[in-house]
Coordinates of C-alpha atoms in Angstrom, one line a residue:
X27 CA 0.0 0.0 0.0
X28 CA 1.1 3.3 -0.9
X29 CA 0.4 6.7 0.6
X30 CA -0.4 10.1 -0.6
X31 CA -0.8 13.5 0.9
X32 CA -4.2 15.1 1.5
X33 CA -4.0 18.0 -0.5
X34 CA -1.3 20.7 0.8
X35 CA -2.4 19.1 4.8
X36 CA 0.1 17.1 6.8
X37 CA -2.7 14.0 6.9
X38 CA -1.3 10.8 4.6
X39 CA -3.4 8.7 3.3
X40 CA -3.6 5.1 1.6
X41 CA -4.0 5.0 -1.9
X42 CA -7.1 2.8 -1.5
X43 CA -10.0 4.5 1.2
X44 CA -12.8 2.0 2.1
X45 CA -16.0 3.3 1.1
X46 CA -18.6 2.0 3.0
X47 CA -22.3 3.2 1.9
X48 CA -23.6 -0.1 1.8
X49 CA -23.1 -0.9 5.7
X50 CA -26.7 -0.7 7.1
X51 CA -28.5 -1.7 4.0
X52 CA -26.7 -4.4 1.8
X53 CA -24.1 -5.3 5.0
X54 CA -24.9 -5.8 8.5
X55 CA -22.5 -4.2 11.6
X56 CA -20.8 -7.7 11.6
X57 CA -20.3 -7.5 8.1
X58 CA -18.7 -3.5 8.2
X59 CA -16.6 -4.5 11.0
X60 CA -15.0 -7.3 9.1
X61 CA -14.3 -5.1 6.2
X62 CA -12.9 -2.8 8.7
X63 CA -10.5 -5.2 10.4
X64 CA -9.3 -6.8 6.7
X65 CA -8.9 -3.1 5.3
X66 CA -6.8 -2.1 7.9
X67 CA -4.8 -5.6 7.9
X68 CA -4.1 -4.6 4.3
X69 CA -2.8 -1.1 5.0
X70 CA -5.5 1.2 4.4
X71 CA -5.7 3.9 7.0
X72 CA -8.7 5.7 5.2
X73 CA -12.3 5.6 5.5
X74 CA -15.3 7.4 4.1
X75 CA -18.9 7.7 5.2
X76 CA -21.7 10.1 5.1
X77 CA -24.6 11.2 7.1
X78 CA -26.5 10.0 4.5
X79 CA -25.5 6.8 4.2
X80 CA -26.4 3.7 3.5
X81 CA -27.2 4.2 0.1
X82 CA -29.0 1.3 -2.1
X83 CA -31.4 2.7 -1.1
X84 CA -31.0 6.0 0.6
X85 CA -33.6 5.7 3.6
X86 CA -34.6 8.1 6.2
X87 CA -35.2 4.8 7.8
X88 CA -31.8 3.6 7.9
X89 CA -29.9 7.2 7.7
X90 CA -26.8 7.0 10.2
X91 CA -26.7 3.7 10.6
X92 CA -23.7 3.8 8.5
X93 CA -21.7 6.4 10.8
X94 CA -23.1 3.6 13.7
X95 CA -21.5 1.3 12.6
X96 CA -18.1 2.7 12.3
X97 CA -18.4 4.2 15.7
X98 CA -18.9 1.0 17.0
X99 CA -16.3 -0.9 15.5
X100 CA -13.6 2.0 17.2
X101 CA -15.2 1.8 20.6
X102 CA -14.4 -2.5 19.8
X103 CA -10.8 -1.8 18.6
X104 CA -9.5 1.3 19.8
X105 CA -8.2 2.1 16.5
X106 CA -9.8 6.0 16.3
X107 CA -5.8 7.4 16.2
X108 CA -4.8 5.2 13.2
X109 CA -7.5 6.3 10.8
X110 CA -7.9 9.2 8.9
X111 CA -11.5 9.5 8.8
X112 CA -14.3 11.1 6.4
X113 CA -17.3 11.9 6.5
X114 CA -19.6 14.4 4.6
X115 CA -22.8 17.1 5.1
X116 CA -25.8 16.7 2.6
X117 CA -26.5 19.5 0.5
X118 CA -30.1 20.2 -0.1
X119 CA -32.6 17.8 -1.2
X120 CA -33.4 15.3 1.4
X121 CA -36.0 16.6 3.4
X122 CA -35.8 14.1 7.0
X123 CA -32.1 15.5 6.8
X124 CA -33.1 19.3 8.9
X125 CA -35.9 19.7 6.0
X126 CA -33.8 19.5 3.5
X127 CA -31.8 23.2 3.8
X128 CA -28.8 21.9 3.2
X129 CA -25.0 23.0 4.0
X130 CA -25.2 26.4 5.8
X131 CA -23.6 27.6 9.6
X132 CA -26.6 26.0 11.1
X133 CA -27.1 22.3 9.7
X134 CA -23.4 22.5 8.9
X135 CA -22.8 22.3 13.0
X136 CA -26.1 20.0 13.4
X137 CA -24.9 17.6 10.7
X138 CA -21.4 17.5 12.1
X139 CA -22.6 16.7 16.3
X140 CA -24.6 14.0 15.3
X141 CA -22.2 12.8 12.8
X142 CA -19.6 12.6 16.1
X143 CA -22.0 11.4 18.4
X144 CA -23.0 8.8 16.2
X145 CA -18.5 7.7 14.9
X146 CA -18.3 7.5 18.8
X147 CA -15.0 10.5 18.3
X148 CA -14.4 14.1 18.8
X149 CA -13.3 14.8 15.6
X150 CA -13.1 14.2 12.1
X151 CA -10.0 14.0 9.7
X152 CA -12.0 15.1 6.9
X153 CA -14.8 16.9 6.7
X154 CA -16.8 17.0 3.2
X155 CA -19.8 18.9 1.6
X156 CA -21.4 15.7 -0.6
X157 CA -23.0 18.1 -3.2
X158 CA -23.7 21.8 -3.4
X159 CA -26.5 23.7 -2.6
X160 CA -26.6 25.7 -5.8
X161 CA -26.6 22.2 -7.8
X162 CA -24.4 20.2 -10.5
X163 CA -23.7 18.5 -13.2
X164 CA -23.1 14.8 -10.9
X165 CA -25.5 12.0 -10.6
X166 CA -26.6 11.9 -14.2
X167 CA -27.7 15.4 -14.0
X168 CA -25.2 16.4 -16.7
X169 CA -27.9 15.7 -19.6
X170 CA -29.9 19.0 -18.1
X171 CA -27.6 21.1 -16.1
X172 CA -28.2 24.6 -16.3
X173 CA -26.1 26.5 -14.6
X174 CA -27.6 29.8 -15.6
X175 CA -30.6 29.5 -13.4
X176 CA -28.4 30.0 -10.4
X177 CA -28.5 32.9 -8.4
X178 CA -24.4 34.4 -8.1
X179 CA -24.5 36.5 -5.2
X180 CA -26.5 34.0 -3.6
X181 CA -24.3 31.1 -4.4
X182 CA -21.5 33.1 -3.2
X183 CA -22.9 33.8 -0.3
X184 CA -23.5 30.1 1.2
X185 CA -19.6 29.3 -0.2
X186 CA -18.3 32.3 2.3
X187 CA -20.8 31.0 5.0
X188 CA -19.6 27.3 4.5
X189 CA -15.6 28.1 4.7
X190 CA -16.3 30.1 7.7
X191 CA -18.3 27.8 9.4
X192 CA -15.5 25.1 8.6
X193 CA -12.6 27.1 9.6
X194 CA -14.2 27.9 13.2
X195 CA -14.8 24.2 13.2
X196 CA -11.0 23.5 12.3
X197 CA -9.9 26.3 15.0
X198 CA -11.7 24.1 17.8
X199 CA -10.2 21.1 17.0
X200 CA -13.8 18.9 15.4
X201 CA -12.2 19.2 12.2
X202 CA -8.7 18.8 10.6
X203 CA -9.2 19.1 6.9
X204 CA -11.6 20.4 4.8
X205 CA -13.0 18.9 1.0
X206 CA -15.8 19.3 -1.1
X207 CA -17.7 16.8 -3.1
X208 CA -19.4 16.3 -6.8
X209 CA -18.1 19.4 -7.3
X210 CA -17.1 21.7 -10.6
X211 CA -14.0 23.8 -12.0
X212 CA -15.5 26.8 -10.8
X213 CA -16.8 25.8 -7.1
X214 CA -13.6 24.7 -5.9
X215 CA -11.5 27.9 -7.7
X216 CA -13.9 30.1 -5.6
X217 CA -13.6 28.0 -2.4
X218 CA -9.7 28.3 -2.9
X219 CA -9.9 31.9 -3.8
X220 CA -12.6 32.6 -0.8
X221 CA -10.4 31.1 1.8
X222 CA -7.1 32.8 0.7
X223 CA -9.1 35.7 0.8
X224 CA -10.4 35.3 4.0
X225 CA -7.5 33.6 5.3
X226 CA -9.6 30.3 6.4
X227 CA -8.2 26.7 5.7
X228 CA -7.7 25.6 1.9
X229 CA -10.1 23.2 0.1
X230 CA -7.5 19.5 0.4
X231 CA -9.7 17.2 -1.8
X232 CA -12.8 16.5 -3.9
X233 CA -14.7 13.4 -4.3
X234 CA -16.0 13.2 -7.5
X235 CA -17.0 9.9 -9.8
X236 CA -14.2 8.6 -12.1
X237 CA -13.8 5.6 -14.0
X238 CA -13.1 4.2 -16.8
X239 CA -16.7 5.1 -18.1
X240 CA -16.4 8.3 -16.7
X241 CA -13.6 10.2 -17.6
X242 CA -14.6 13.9 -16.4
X243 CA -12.0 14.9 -14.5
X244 CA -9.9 14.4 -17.1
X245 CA -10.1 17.7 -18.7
X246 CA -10.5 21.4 -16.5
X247 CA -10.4 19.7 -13.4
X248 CA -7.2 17.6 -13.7
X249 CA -6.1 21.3 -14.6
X250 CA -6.8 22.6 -11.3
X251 CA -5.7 19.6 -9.2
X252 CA -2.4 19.6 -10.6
X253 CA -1.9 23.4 -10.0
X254 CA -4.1 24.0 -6.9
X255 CA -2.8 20.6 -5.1
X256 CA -6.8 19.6 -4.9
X257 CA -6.4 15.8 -5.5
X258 CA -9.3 13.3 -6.2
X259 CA -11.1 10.8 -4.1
X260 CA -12.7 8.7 -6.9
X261 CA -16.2 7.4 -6.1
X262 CA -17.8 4.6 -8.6
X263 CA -14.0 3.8 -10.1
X264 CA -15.9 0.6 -10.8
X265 CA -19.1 2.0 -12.2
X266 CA -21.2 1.1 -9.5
X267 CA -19.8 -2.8 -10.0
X268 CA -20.9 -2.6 -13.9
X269 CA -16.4 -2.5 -15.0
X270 CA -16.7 -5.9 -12.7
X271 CA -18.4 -7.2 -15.8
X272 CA -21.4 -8.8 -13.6
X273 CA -24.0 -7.1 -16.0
X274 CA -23.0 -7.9 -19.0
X275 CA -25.5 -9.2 -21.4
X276 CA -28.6 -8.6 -19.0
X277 CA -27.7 -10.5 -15.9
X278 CA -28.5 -9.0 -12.9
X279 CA -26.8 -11.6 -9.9
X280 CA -28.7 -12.0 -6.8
X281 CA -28.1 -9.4 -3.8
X282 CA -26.2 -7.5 -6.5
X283 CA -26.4 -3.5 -6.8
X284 CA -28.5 -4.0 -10.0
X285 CA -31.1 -6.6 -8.4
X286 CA -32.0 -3.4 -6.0
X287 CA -31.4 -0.4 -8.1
X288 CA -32.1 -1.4 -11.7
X289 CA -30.2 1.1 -13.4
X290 CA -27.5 2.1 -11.1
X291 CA -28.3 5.4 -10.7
X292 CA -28.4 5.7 -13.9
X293 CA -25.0 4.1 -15.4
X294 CA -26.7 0.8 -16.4
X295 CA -28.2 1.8 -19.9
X296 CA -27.5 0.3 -23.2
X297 CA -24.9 3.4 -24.4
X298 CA -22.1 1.0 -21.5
X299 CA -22.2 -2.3 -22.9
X300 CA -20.2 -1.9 -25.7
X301 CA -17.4 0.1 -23.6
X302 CA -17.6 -2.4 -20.6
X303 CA -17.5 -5.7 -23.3
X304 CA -14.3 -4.3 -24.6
X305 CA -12.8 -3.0 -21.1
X306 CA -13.5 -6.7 -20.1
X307 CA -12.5 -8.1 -22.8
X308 CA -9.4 -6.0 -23.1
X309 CA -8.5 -7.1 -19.1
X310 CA -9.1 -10.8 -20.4
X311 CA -6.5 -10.4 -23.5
X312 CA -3.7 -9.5 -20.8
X313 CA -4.9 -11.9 -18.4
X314 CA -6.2 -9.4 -16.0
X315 CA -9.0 -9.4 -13.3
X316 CA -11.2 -6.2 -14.7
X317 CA -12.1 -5.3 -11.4
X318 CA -7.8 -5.1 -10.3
X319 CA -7.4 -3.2 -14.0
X320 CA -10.0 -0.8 -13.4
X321 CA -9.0 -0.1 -10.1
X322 CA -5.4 0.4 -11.1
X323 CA -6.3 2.5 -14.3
X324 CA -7.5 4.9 -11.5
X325 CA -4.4 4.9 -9.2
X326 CA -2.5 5.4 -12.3
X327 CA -3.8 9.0 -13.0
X328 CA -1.4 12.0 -12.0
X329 CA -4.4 13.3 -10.1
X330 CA -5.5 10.7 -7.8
X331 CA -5.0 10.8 -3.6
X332 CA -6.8 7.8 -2.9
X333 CA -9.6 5.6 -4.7
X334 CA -12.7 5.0 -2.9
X335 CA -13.5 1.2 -2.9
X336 CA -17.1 -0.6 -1.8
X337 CA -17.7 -4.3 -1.5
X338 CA -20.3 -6.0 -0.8
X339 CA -18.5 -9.3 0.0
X340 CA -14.8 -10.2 1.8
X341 CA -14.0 -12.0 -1.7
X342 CA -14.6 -8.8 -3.5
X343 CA -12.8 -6.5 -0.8
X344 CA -9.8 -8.8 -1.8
X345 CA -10.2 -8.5 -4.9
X346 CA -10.5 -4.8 -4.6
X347 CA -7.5 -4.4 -2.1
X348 CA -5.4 -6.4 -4.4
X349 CA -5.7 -4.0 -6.8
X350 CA -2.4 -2.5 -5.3
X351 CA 0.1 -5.1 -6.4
X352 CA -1.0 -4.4 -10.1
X353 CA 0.4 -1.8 -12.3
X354 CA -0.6 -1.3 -15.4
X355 CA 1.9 -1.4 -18.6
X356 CA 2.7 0.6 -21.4
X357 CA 0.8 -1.7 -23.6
X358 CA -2.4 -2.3 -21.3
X359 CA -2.7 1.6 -21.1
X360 CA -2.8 2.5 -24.7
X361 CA -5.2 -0.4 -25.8
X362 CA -7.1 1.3 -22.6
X363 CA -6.6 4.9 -24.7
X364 CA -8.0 3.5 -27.6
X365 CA -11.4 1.8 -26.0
X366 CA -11.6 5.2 -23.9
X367 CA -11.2 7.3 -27.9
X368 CA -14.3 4.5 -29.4
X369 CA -16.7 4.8 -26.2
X370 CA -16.0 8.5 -24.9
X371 CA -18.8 8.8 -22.8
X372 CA -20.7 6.0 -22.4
X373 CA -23.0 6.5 -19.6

């Protein structure tokens, strides 16, 4: 396992962070606490979790359970000190989540107490806003983003109310490091310019979706990484399990992503198959597990702090966490070029 820097903080963290929005839906507590204790085994010293979560499906029902779980498994091990730890406040939409208002000073300090209460800790390595209030181009939502139906001063506004709130919550010790999530170009350039302005603590990562079906961050953002220091944390670098190769042709496998939510929130549509046959196919030419290629493609790219893994299973975690040993050759990447050049964007 390798480790990268968070942004321009003094936090290091694995190159492989265990995602874990499926603990309290798809896996029990036993089953999270096992991933926890093999993840850590491994090397990784990153986690990431939500308010939200689980997801698949998102239920006010179930809402923290994720956080619970984690919390639970650090009061079992005593392990709080050798993670770095995320977790993220929901933007608006989701009205059991303070009525759906989103990230302001208010449900900015709600959202973070309970997140504490509930990870059984003080503080949090990582503190992230999971989408913005003014909206975005993530989720799907690309194929009718509008961005001109948002109010500037008014965006502003919240951004400057956000970093303040963050940095008081940095100066008393709840938070080390700030990051935003499915996030543009422009939102994190004004959160950097905002906070050197203002002299409050600098934006250290973004989670945004990357694979090799979704290639975004490719273009203007990779820009501002590499000159702004604002590495990724790649969510879905498998697709949502479709690179695995599972789907293909139809099948849906029992207790699978798919067999609960059919499309995938919105990746599993016809425009992937082709892509995905030939990224599978491509893996089976070299004699390559598509799940460890895809994986790798990701660590591969200039831009990457640490890819955000999810399993449903300790055979797919190993699988996943595997992943590391495998690095990707001259060869493997161009043919990789080429599928990406055929299939551009596929989903």
């Amino acid at each position: 396992m390798k480790y990268n820097s968070l942004g321009r903080t003094d936090i290091s963290v694995s190159e492989i962070c265990l995602g874990t929005m499926t603990w309290g839906s798809q896996n029990s507590e036993a089953d999270a606490h096992a991933q926890m204790d093999y993840a850590v085994e491994k090397g990784v010293n990153f986690f990431d979790t939500a308010e939200l979560y689980p997801t698949t499906p998102v239920s006010p029902e179930t809402q923290g359970w994720t956080e619970d779980y984690i919390g639970s498994w650090f009061s079992k091990s005593g392990k709080r000190r050798n993670i770095v730890l995320a977790t993220k406040v929901a933007g608006r939409g989701r009205d059991y989540l303070r009525g759906g208002e989103g990230a302001d000073a208010k449900n900015i300090r709600q959202a973070l107490e309970a997140s504490l209460k509930r990870l059984r800790t003080d503080y949090v390595d990582l503190y992230q806003i999971h989408w913005p209030n003014r909206g975005h181009f993530h989720f799907r939502q690309n194929w009718s983003y509008n961005p001109f139906t948002q109010d500037r001063d008014k965006a502003v506004a919240n951004m400057v109310e956000i970093m303040e709130t963050l940095g008081a919550l940095v100066k008393e010790g709840k938070i080390r490091a700030i990051g935003l999530s499915n996030e543009t170009t422009w939102g994190i350039q004004k959160y950097l310019t905002l906070s050197e302005q203002k002299g409050l603590p600098r934006v250290a990562s973004v989670q945004n979706e990357y694979n090799l079906l979704y290639r975004h961050f490719d273009l203007d953002l990779a820009e501002l990484s590499h000159h702004e220091d604002v590495g990724l944390l790649a969510y879905s670098p498998l697709a949502g399990g479709i690179l695995t190769g599972k789907y293909v042709d139809g099948l849906r496998p029992k207790g699978s992503r798919a067999s609960i939510n059919p499309d995938i929130g919105g990746r599993l549509q016809p425009l992937q198959e082709p892509a995905t046959k030939a990224y599978v196919a491509l893996a089976a030419r070299y004699g390559l597990n598509p799940t460890a290629m895809a994986l790798a493609f990701c660590r591969s790219r200039p831009f990457m702090t640490s890819v955000i893994i999810g399993a449903t299973s300790m055979e797919q975690l190993d699988t996943d966490l595997s992943s590391v040993n495998l690095k990707l050759s001259i060869e493997v990447l161009a043919e990789i070029e080429k599928v990406h050049r055929q299939y551009p964007m596929p989903m």
